[in-house]
Each structure stands twice: as structure tokens, then as C-alpha cells.
Short mmCIF file of C-alpha atoms in Angstrom, two decimals:
data_model
loop_
_atom_site.label_atom_id
_atom_site.label_comp_id
_atom_site.label_asym_id
_atom_site.label_seq_id
_atom_site.Cartn_x
_atom_site.Cartn_y
_atom_site.Cartn_z
CA MET A 117 75.67 121.98 229.90
CA LYS A 118 75.12 119.47 227.10
CA SER A 119 73.63 116.88 229.43
CA SER A 120 71.23 119.48 230.75
CA ASN A 121 69.95 120.24 227.27
CA LEU A 122 69.67 116.54 226.47
CA ASP A 123 67.60 116.04 229.60
CA ILE A 124 65.23 118.83 228.51
CA ALA A 125 64.73 117.12 225.17
CA ALA A 126 64.14 113.73 226.77
CA LYS A 127 61.85 114.91 229.56
CA PRO A 128 60.34 118.40 229.25
CA GLY A 129 60.35 120.15 232.61
CA SER A 130 58.14 122.66 234.37
CA ARG A 131 59.25 125.55 232.14
CA ALA A 132 58.01 123.68 229.07
CA TRP A 133 54.57 123.27 230.62
CA VAL A 134 54.42 126.92 231.72
CA VAL A 135 55.07 127.87 228.10
CA MET A 136 52.43 125.37 226.98
CA ALA A 137 49.87 126.87 229.38
CA MET A 138 50.52 130.34 227.97
CA LEU A 139 50.24 129.03 224.40
CA LEU A 140 46.92 127.39 225.27
CA VAL A 141 45.56 130.71 226.56
CA PHE A 142 47.02 132.42 223.47
CA MET A 143 44.94 130.14 221.24
CA LEU A 144 41.86 130.64 223.42
CA ILE A 145 42.14 134.40 222.86
CA ASN A 146 42.76 133.69 219.16
CA TYR A 147 39.40 131.88 219.01
CA ALA A 148 37.53 134.58 220.92
CA ASP A 149 38.81 137.34 218.61
CA LYS A 150 37.57 135.40 215.58
CA ALA A 151 34.27 134.26 217.09
CA VAL A 152 33.02 137.57 218.47
CA LEU A 153 31.83 138.75 215.05
CA GLY A 154 29.70 135.64 214.50
CA LEU A 155 28.27 135.78 218.01
CA ALA A 156 27.24 139.39 217.39
CA ALA A 157 26.13 138.79 213.77
CA ASN A 158 22.45 139.68 214.15
CA PRO A 159 22.86 142.86 216.28
CA ILE A 160 25.67 144.01 213.97
CA MET A 161 23.50 143.47 210.88
CA ARG A 162 20.60 145.29 212.51
CA GLU A 163 22.63 148.27 213.76
CA LEU A 164 24.67 148.72 210.58
CA GLY A 165 21.86 147.78 208.19
CA LEU A 166 23.76 144.95 206.49
CA THR A 167 22.41 142.31 204.12
CA HIS A 168 23.46 138.66 204.43
CA SER A 169 26.02 139.02 201.64
CA GLU A 170 27.43 142.24 203.14
CA TYR A 171 27.84 140.56 206.50
CA GLY A 172 29.41 137.56 204.71
CA LEU A 173 31.90 139.94 203.08
CA LEU A 174 32.66 141.46 206.48
CA ALA A 175 33.28 138.01 207.95
CA SER A 176 35.45 137.00 204.99
CA SER A 177 37.53 140.19 205.27
CA PHE A 178 39.20 138.65 208.32
CA PHE A 179 40.97 136.32 205.88
CA PHE A 180 42.04 138.89 203.25
CA LEU A 181 45.63 139.00 204.57
CA PHE A 182 45.40 135.97 206.86
CA ASN A 183 47.03 133.60 204.40
CA VAL A 184 49.80 135.86 203.14
CA SER A 185 50.72 136.85 206.68
CA ALA A 186 50.77 133.21 207.81
CA VAL A 187 53.35 132.32 205.16
CA MET A 188 55.52 135.41 205.59
CA VAL A 189 55.72 135.21 209.37
CA GLY A 190 56.29 131.46 209.13
CA PHE A 191 59.58 132.04 207.33
CA LEU A 192 60.53 134.61 209.97
CA ALA A 193 59.79 132.03 212.68
CA ASP A 194 62.66 129.90 211.37
CA ARG A 195 65.06 132.84 211.89
CA PHE A 196 63.82 134.85 214.88
CA PRO A 197 62.69 133.96 218.44
CA THR A 198 59.08 132.83 218.53
CA LYS A 199 58.63 134.58 221.89
CA TRP A 200 58.65 138.04 220.34
CA LEU A 201 56.71 137.05 217.23
CA LEU A 202 53.91 135.77 219.47
CA PHE A 203 54.10 138.88 221.67
CA GLY A 204 53.72 141.13 218.61
CA MET A 205 50.71 139.17 217.37
CA GLY A 206 48.95 139.31 220.73
CA LEU A 207 49.51 143.06 221.02
CA VAL A 208 48.04 143.74 217.57
CA TRP A 209 45.04 141.55 218.40
CA GLY A 210 44.24 143.75 221.37
CA LEU A 211 44.78 147.05 219.58
CA THR A 212 42.51 146.14 216.65
CA GLN A 213 39.54 146.00 219.04
CA LEU A 214 39.81 149.69 219.96
CA PRO A 215 38.29 151.21 216.77
CA VAL A 216 35.23 149.01 217.24
CA VAL A 217 34.88 150.14 220.86
CA ALA A 218 35.10 153.75 219.70
CA GLY A 219 31.97 153.37 217.55
CA ALA A 220 33.34 152.21 214.20
CA GLY A 221 30.94 151.77 211.30
CA PHE A 222 31.05 149.17 208.54
CA ALA A 223 34.21 150.47 206.81
CA ALA A 224 36.28 150.82 210.00
CA LEU A 225 35.02 147.48 211.30
CA ARG A 226 36.08 145.85 208.05
CA VAL A 227 39.57 147.37 208.23
CA SER A 228 39.85 146.25 211.84
CA ARG A 229 38.98 142.67 210.86
CA ILE A 230 41.51 142.70 208.01
CA VAL A 231 44.32 143.82 210.32
CA LEU A 232 43.22 141.34 212.99
CA GLY A 233 43.27 138.55 210.41
CA ALA A 234 46.77 139.49 209.30
CA ALA A 235 47.96 139.27 212.91
CA GLU A 236 46.13 136.02 213.60
CA GLY A 237 47.15 134.20 210.40
CA PRO A 238 50.51 132.99 211.76
CA ALA A 239 49.19 132.25 215.27
CA GLN A 240 48.68 128.48 215.11
CA PRO A 241 51.82 127.50 213.15
CA VAL A 242 54.10 129.80 215.15
CA ALA A 243 52.59 128.58 218.44
CA MET A 244 53.10 124.98 217.25
CA HIS A 245 56.68 125.77 216.25
CA ALA A 246 57.31 127.33 219.65
CA ALA A 247 55.88 124.28 221.43
CA PHE A 248 57.80 121.78 219.31
CA LYS A 249 61.05 123.45 220.40
CA TRP A 250 60.36 121.92 223.82
CA PHE A 251 59.31 118.39 222.79
CA PRO A 252 60.80 115.63 220.58
CA ASN A 253 58.66 114.08 217.82
CA GLU A 254 57.35 111.15 219.87
CA LYS A 255 56.08 113.53 222.60
CA ARG A 256 54.44 116.18 220.40
CA SER A 257 50.90 114.80 220.12
CA ILE A 258 49.71 116.18 223.47
CA PRO A 259 51.30 119.66 222.99
CA SER A 260 49.84 119.93 219.47
CA SER A 261 46.40 118.89 220.72
CA LEU A 262 46.59 121.50 223.49
CA ILE A 263 47.34 124.26 221.01
CA SER A 264 44.69 123.13 218.52
CA GLY A 265 42.29 122.53 221.40
CA GLY A 266 42.68 126.11 222.53
CA GLY A 267 40.08 127.06 219.93
CA GLY A 268 37.64 124.47 221.20
CA LEU A 269 38.25 125.53 224.78
CA GLY A 270 37.62 129.08 223.65
CA GLY A 271 34.25 127.96 222.34
CA VAL A 272 33.41 126.41 225.70
CA VAL A 273 34.62 129.34 227.80
CA ALA A 274 34.54 132.45 225.62
CA ALA A 275 31.39 131.90 223.53
CA PRO A 276 28.89 131.92 226.42
CA LEU A 277 30.72 134.75 228.21
CA LEU A 278 30.85 136.92 225.09
CA THR A 279 27.19 136.14 224.39
CA LEU A 280 26.24 137.35 227.89
CA VAL A 281 28.25 140.54 227.39
CA ILE A 282 26.58 141.17 224.02
CA ILE A 283 23.07 140.60 225.41
CA ASN A 284 23.53 142.64 228.60
CA PHE A 285 25.88 145.44 227.55
CA GLY A 286 25.92 145.53 223.74
CA TRP A 287 28.16 143.99 221.11
CA ARG A 288 30.86 146.69 221.27
CA TRP A 289 31.56 145.84 224.93
CA ALA A 290 32.51 142.33 223.84
CA PHE A 291 35.28 143.82 221.71
CA LEU A 292 36.46 145.93 224.66
CA SER A 293 36.75 142.85 226.88
CA LEU A 294 38.94 141.20 224.24
CA PHE A 295 41.25 144.22 224.19
CA VAL A 296 41.80 143.95 227.96
CA VAL A 297 42.43 140.20 227.87
CA GLY A 298 44.81 140.43 224.91
CA VAL A 299 47.01 143.11 226.46
CA LEU A 300 47.10 141.25 229.80
CA TRP A 301 48.35 138.09 228.06
CA CYS A 302 51.15 140.08 226.39
CA VAL A 303 52.35 141.45 229.73
CA ILE A 304 52.55 137.97 231.29
CA TRP A 305 54.12 136.39 228.18
CA ALA A 306 56.88 139.01 228.11
CA VAL A 307 57.93 137.74 231.55
CA VAL A 308 57.54 133.95 231.25
CA GLY A 309 58.02 133.23 227.53
CA ARG A 310 61.16 131.26 226.55
CA GLU A 311 62.65 129.35 223.57
CA GLY A 312 63.00 125.56 223.87
CA THR A 313 66.12 123.52 223.04
CA ALA A 314 64.73 120.13 221.96
CA ASP A 315 65.83 120.56 218.34
CA ARG A 316 69.44 121.33 219.26
CA ALA A 317 69.55 118.41 221.68
CA SER A 318 68.10 116.09 219.02
CA ALA A 319 70.72 117.27 216.57
CA ARG A 320 73.54 116.31 218.95
CA THR A 321 72.12 112.80 219.40
CA SER A 322 71.27 112.26 215.71
CA ALA A 323 73.08 109.55 213.77
CA GLU A 324 72.91 111.63 210.59
CA PRO A 325 76.20 113.00 209.21
CA GLU A 326 74.82 116.54 209.21
CA PRO A 327 73.27 118.30 212.22
CA ALA A 328 69.49 117.81 212.15
CA ALA A 329 68.87 121.47 213.04
CA ASP A 330 70.70 122.64 209.86
CA PHE A 331 69.26 120.02 207.51
CA ARG A 332 67.22 121.37 204.55
CA VAL A 333 65.40 119.97 201.52
CA PRO A 334 63.53 121.60 198.60
CA TYR A 335 60.09 122.66 199.79
CA ARG A 336 58.42 121.02 196.79
CA ARG A 337 59.51 117.61 198.10
CA ILE A 338 57.43 118.18 201.22
CA LEU A 339 54.41 119.93 199.69
CA LEU A 340 54.05 117.39 196.86
CA SER A 341 54.30 114.33 199.09
CA GLY A 342 51.22 112.13 199.40
CA THR A 343 51.17 112.73 203.14
CA TRP A 344 51.03 116.51 202.83
CA LEU A 345 48.56 116.62 199.91
CA ALA A 346 46.08 114.18 201.46
CA GLY A 347 46.27 115.97 204.79
CA PHE A 348 45.66 119.30 203.06
CA VAL A 349 42.33 118.24 201.53
CA GLY A 350 40.91 117.05 204.84
CA ALA A 351 42.16 120.12 206.68
CA PHE A 352 40.72 122.43 204.00
CA GLY A 353 37.26 120.91 204.46
CA ALA A 354 37.58 121.03 208.24
CA TYR A 355 38.60 124.70 208.15
CA TRP A 356 35.68 125.56 205.86
CA THR A 357 33.49 124.00 208.54
CA SER A 358 35.19 125.97 211.34
CA ALA A 359 34.70 129.21 209.41
CA LEU A 360 30.97 128.48 209.14
CA LEU A 361 30.78 127.71 212.86
CA LEU A 362 32.31 131.08 213.64
CA ALA A 363 30.45 133.19 211.07
CA TRP A 364 27.08 131.57 210.37
CA VAL A 365 25.97 128.81 212.76
CA PRO A 366 24.59 131.22 215.42
CA SER A 367 22.55 132.98 212.73
CA TYR A 368 21.47 129.62 211.24
CA LEU A 369 20.17 128.46 214.60
CA GLU A 370 18.13 131.66 214.98
CA THR A 371 16.83 132.27 211.45
CA SER A 372 16.39 128.70 210.17
CA LEU A 373 15.71 126.67 213.29
CA GLY A 374 13.88 129.35 215.30
CA TYR A 375 16.01 129.44 218.45
CA SER A 376 16.42 132.59 220.53
CA ALA A 377 19.76 134.38 220.76
CA VAL A 378 20.36 132.96 224.24
CA ALA A 379 19.46 129.41 223.15
CA ALA A 380 21.61 129.71 220.03
CA GLY A 381 24.55 130.90 222.13
CA THR A 382 24.09 127.87 224.38
CA ILE A 383 23.69 125.36 221.54
CA VAL A 384 26.72 126.65 219.66
CA THR A 385 28.91 125.75 222.63
CA ALA A 386 28.15 122.03 222.10
CA PRO A 387 30.41 121.67 219.02
CA TRP A 388 33.15 123.50 220.91
CA VAL A 389 32.83 121.16 223.88
CA LEU A 390 33.06 118.08 221.67
CA LYS A 391 35.85 119.67 219.64
CA THR A 392 37.83 120.27 222.83
CA VAL A 393 37.25 116.74 224.13
CA ALA A 394 38.05 115.20 220.74
CA THR A 395 41.22 117.23 220.25
CA PHE A 396 42.61 116.60 223.72
CA GLY A 397 41.52 112.96 223.58
CA GLN A 398 43.19 112.52 220.20
CA GLY A 399 46.46 113.85 221.59
CA ALA A 400 46.43 111.46 224.54
CA LEU A 401 45.33 108.48 222.40
CA THR A 402 47.90 109.15 219.68
CA GLN A 403 50.74 109.51 222.14
CA TRP A 404 49.66 106.29 223.93
CA LEU A 405 49.50 104.39 220.64
CA MET A 406 52.92 105.60 219.54
CA HIS A 407 54.37 104.71 222.94
CA ARG A 408 53.10 101.18 222.34
CA GLY A 409 54.82 101.04 218.95
CA VAL A 410 51.85 101.76 216.67
CA SER A 411 52.97 103.49 213.47
CA SER A 412 52.39 107.18 212.85
CA ARG A 413 50.42 106.20 209.74
CA VAL A 414 47.81 104.48 211.95
CA SER A 415 47.96 106.55 215.14
CA ARG A 416 47.98 109.86 213.28
CA GLY A 417 47.00 109.37 209.63
CA ILE A 418 44.16 106.84 209.90
CA LEU A 419 42.81 108.39 213.10
CA GLY A 420 42.66 111.83 211.49
CA GLY A 421 41.05 110.40 208.36
CA CYS A 422 38.30 108.74 210.39
CA ALA A 423 37.54 112.01 212.19
CA VAL A 424 37.08 114.13 209.06
CA PHE A 425 35.15 111.37 207.28
CA LEU A 426 32.63 111.10 210.13
CA ALA A 427 32.32 114.89 210.36
CA GLY A 428 31.63 115.09 206.62
CA ALA A 429 28.95 112.41 206.81
CA ALA A 430 27.24 114.19 209.72
CA MET A 431 27.34 117.51 207.84
CA LEU A 432 25.55 116.04 204.82
CA LEU A 433 22.86 114.58 207.09
CA VAL A 434 22.10 117.84 208.97
CA PRO A 435 19.58 119.18 206.38
CA VAL A 436 18.01 115.75 205.91
CA VAL A 437 16.82 115.00 209.45
CA SER A 438 13.88 116.84 211.01
CA HIS A 439 13.92 115.70 214.65
CA PRO A 440 15.28 118.69 216.65
CA ALA A 441 17.43 116.67 219.05
CA LEU A 442 18.95 114.56 216.26
CA LYS A 443 19.63 117.67 214.18
CA ILE A 444 21.46 119.32 217.07
CA ALA A 445 23.44 116.12 217.63
CA LEU A 446 24.50 116.02 213.97
CA ILE A 447 25.42 119.72 214.04
CA THR A 448 27.54 119.04 217.12
CA VAL A 449 29.43 116.21 215.41
CA ALA A 450 29.71 117.90 212.01
CA PHE A 451 31.19 121.12 213.40
CA SER A 452 33.58 119.54 215.89
CA ILE A 453 35.45 116.29 215.37
CA GLY A 454 36.96 117.20 211.99
CA ALA A 455 39.04 119.79 213.83
CA VAL A 456 41.33 117.07 215.21
CA LYS A 457 42.85 117.17 211.73
CA PHE A 458 44.51 120.50 212.59
CA ALA A 459 46.51 119.05 215.48
CA ILE A 460 47.26 115.74 213.75
CA GLY A 461 48.09 117.40 210.44
CA GLN A 462 50.60 119.85 211.86
CA THR A 463 52.23 117.14 213.97
CA ILE A 464 52.60 115.00 210.82
CA ASN A 465 53.98 117.99 208.90
CA ALA A 466 56.60 118.46 211.62
CA GLU A 467 57.41 114.75 211.40
CA ILE A 468 58.24 114.86 207.68
CA THR A 469 59.93 118.30 207.75
CA PRO A 470 63.50 119.17 208.82
CA PRO A 471 63.48 121.40 211.96
CA ALA A 472 65.13 124.28 210.09
CA GLN A 473 62.11 124.46 207.75
CA ARG A 474 59.35 123.48 210.17
CA GLY A 475 57.99 126.96 210.87
CA ALA A 476 57.80 127.79 207.16
CA VAL A 477 56.11 124.51 206.17
CA MET A 478 53.51 124.69 208.92
CA SER A 479 52.81 128.33 208.05
CA MET A 480 52.50 127.60 204.33
CA THR A 481 50.08 124.82 205.23
CA VAL A 482 47.99 127.22 207.32
CA GLY A 483 48.16 129.86 204.59
CA LEU A 484 46.72 127.44 202.03
CA VAL A 485 44.23 125.66 204.30
CA THR A 486 42.76 128.91 205.58
CA LEU A 487 41.86 130.02 202.07
CA ALA A 488 38.73 128.10 203.02
CA GLY A 489 38.08 130.73 205.67
CA LEU A 490 38.31 133.47 203.06
CA ALA A 491 35.74 131.80 200.83
CA ALA A 492 33.33 130.10 203.24
CA PRO A 493 31.56 133.07 204.92
CA TYR A 494 31.01 135.02 201.69
CA VAL A 495 30.04 132.01 199.58
CA THR A 496 27.58 130.94 202.28
CA GLY A 497 26.09 134.44 202.46
CA ARG A 498 25.56 134.49 198.69
CA ILE A 499 23.98 131.03 198.71
CA VAL A 500 21.61 131.88 201.57
CA GLU A 501 20.65 135.18 200.00
CA SER A 502 19.93 133.56 196.61
CA ALA A 503 17.92 130.63 197.99
CA ALA A 504 14.14 130.54 198.34
CA ASP A 505 14.53 130.67 202.13
CA PRO A 506 17.42 130.59 204.65
CA ALA A 507 16.90 126.91 205.53
CA THR A 508 17.28 125.87 201.88
CA GLY A 509 20.31 128.10 201.46
CA PHE A 510 22.08 126.70 204.50
CA ALA A 511 21.35 123.13 203.34
CA LEU A 512 23.12 123.85 200.05
CA ALA A 513 25.96 125.67 201.80
CA PHE A 514 26.60 122.78 204.22
CA ALA A 515 27.03 120.33 201.31
CA ILE A 516 30.34 121.97 200.34
CA PRO A 517 32.37 121.25 203.51
CA GLY A 518 30.57 117.93 203.98
CA THR A 519 31.80 116.66 200.61
CA LEU A 520 35.30 118.05 201.14
CA MET A 521 35.65 116.25 204.47
CA LEU A 522 34.36 112.95 203.09
CA VAL A 523 36.93 113.07 200.28
CA GLY A 524 39.66 114.19 202.69
CA GLY A 525 38.99 111.22 204.94
CA LEU A 526 39.23 108.76 202.06
CA LEU A 527 42.48 110.32 200.84
CA ALA A 528 43.97 110.11 204.32
CA PHE A 529 43.27 106.37 204.46
CA ALA A 530 45.15 105.85 201.19
CA PHE A 531 47.99 108.37 201.11
CA VAL A 532 48.99 109.65 204.58
CA ARG A 533 52.21 107.69 205.26
CA PRO A 534 54.45 109.89 207.43
CA GLU A 535 57.29 107.41 208.08
CA ARG A 536 57.67 106.53 204.41
CA ASP A 537 57.52 110.12 203.17
CA ALA A 538 59.88 111.32 205.92
CA ARG A 539 62.48 108.79 204.73
CA ARG A 540 62.02 109.79 201.08
CA ILE A 541 62.31 113.49 201.84
CA ALA A 542 65.36 113.01 204.05
CA ALA A 543 67.04 110.75 201.46
CA HIS A 544 66.62 113.38 198.78
CA GLY A 545 68.08 116.01 201.07
CA ARG A 546 71.13 113.86 201.85
CA ARG A 547 71.79 113.28 198.18
CA ALA A 548 71.67 117.03 197.60
CA ASP A 549 74.08 117.64 200.49
CA GLN A 550 76.50 115.02 199.22
CA GLN A 551 76.76 116.41 195.69
CA GLU A 552 80.08 117.88 194.63
CA PRO A 553 80.13 121.66 194.97
CA HIS A 554 79.79 123.60 191.74
CA PRO A 555 83.10 125.04 190.52
CA SER A 556 83.57 128.75 190.98
CA PRO A 557 83.89 131.04 187.92
CA THR A 558 87.64 131.12 188.46
CA GLY A 559 87.89 127.33 188.45
CA SER A 560 89.16 127.17 192.02
#
């Protein structure tokens, strides 16, 4: 029995890849649920009579409980099977679409988005945690890129399909289609979902005196490490950018650049295509580099820093250029390649974190990073509304994530050192484990 589990850890089998395929679809649905509001922004504003700031508040409401839920469920993921946590999330996603289908107005739509956000907050870290149960550290780059790339794939597949539904049948029908897809995923997942055993197998082969699966350290040692802090800044800027892509880029293309709804729906798929290619390519490249003995600092840290730095530079150039083709090219780069930081960052977080705390750390990271999603849509709406014209407002709004990503890239070059910080964190934990136990009140 032991040898079987060790084999699973060393070479994930077909069951691991069935689980990975379901997690990829899970993240695709996760994207579609978030993106549908932005794709339907203009018809929603027209039908409900919303101003730019009111729509921005509606888009931001998705993140009201997103962060808190991400952290809370993350701690549960270290104690309960991820299969049923993911099932519960997917079911809530589907059910939150029903009030919209039934003709909800602004208030009900806002409540629906708040509940949806609470259910989607833990999605990425719990899905990552579930995947990492099937793969050892050196083989996690491709699984993490598949999960992070689910959003990009959603942009390629779901965005044009949802746009067609909105144009031909109305925006509420797009929400109905998401209800059907979400419930169908839950039915299949209930049958094929399983928990992996890579962590337990790694613990049995570890040279450490304590089992790796039970090893714990103070959370502050992880969250105050240079690796975590530098990664956080880049990821925060990249998530601000992703929130704008979901909530405002379709409207920007129509109101500021003069494209039709159909053309905007087509153009907005370009960042998702590049995001998907970049995320999947990063996973394959990182895993190849590590297989050849390249350090995690270079293959993960420097690579991720380059991606967010280039995305930030492109973002700052978008308002400057006037040639339509060049502007679209910069938009495509600015709103895409920084997203590789999500896959790389969570893989690095798993590298420096004991398995028993992995779900909590990745969820706390998501909870803090996605505060950008809470702020970005509303802040952008206020800026656009206060500016002399929408084009000027969007130019000012784009400067925020552009600067954040530039700084995040520079910090990654200097401070992301996973191997070093993993050793420091583990050494501190061992010292804590080896301390003499405190005497009991009775002196025994």
C-alpha cells in the first residue's frame, strides 16, 4: 500500500489528470461568472438606468465578501476534503444566477453578485490546494498554470459565446446559461472528484525528524518573508488589471475607442488568448527549467517579475499611442501577461509553506491580493465620471495598475528567493518544535 502511494507522488496517474481537467473547467466557469457582468455592462446600464459610478459599485460588490470568504474557507481546506468544498462553491455559483434570470433589478443583482463573490473567493486557492495534493513540488508548475490558465481559457471560450447570447437573446439569458453549466459541473465532480496523496507520500520519504504533513510554523514567518511580500505587490497590480479587464475594458473599447459591441467582444478576447498562452507556456517553461537544475528563484521568481514588469510598461503606454493597431497590441499585452504571476506566485507560496498550512496561506494571499478587485472597478468608475471625457478618465485609471506592476516586477527581481526563504522558515519551525515543553501548572 505504501509503495502504491509513493508511486502516485512520484508519477501522477490518470486519476490525477482527470481531477486536473475538472479543476480547469471549474476555473473556466469561475471566469465566466465574473466576466458576464462586464460583457453586459452597457445593456445593464441602459436597462437599469445606472451611471458609471453606480455600475462601478455594482461590479465592486462582487468583492465585498470575496476576501473574507477566501481566508475563512482556506483554513477549512486544511481540515476538510477539498472535493466537497469545491462542490459547494460550484453549486452556489449556479444558484446565484437564478434571481437575475427571474428579472432582478439593481438591488437584487447587487446581492446576487455579493453572494457569488463570497462563493468564488476561495476558488483559486482551494483548487490549487486540491491539485497540489496530487503533485510534488518539482511537478507543480504545469498544474498551477492549468488552474490559473482556466481564467484565460474562459476568456477565449466563454467571452465570445456569452457576447453572442447577450446580443441575440438578451443579457439575462447569459446568466441562465451559467446556471446550467455550473450545476452540470457539480454533478460530474461529485462522481469523479478525489483527494490526492502526494503530501502523505512526501512525508514518508522526508529526511526531516517530523512528518512533513504535520509540520507547522508561525504564519508571520511566511507572510513577512521577502519572497511573499515581493510576490504580493506584483500580484496585487496584476489583479487590479484583471478586474479592469472584466469590468471596464469592453466599455472602454466602445465609449473611448468607438468600437461596436460585437467588435469590442472580439477584441477583448485577445488578452485572454495571450493570457492563456502565456500562463500555459510559463508552466511548461518553468517545469523544464527546474528539471534542468535551474533554481526556483530564476525559473519562477525572475520569470514572474519580467512578466509583470512588461505588462506594467505596456499599460502605461496604452493612452500615449494613437495608432489603432498598436493600441490594441499594447492593450493585449497589458491585460494578459501579468497574470502569469498568479500561477507562479501560488506555486512559490506552496514551496515556502508547510503542507499543513498551504491551503490557509494561499487563501490569505488571495484574500489580500483580491482587495484590488474590490477597489479597481469603483475607483475606475469614479475617475471616468470625474474626468473631462471617458478617454481621459481611462488614461488616468490605467496608470494605477501600470505603476503597481512596474514596481512589483522590480521587487521580484530583488527579493523573491524561494529556496532561501523556505530554508529560513523551516529552520525556525524546527527550533520551535525542538523547544522544551512548558511545565504544567502542577509542575509535572
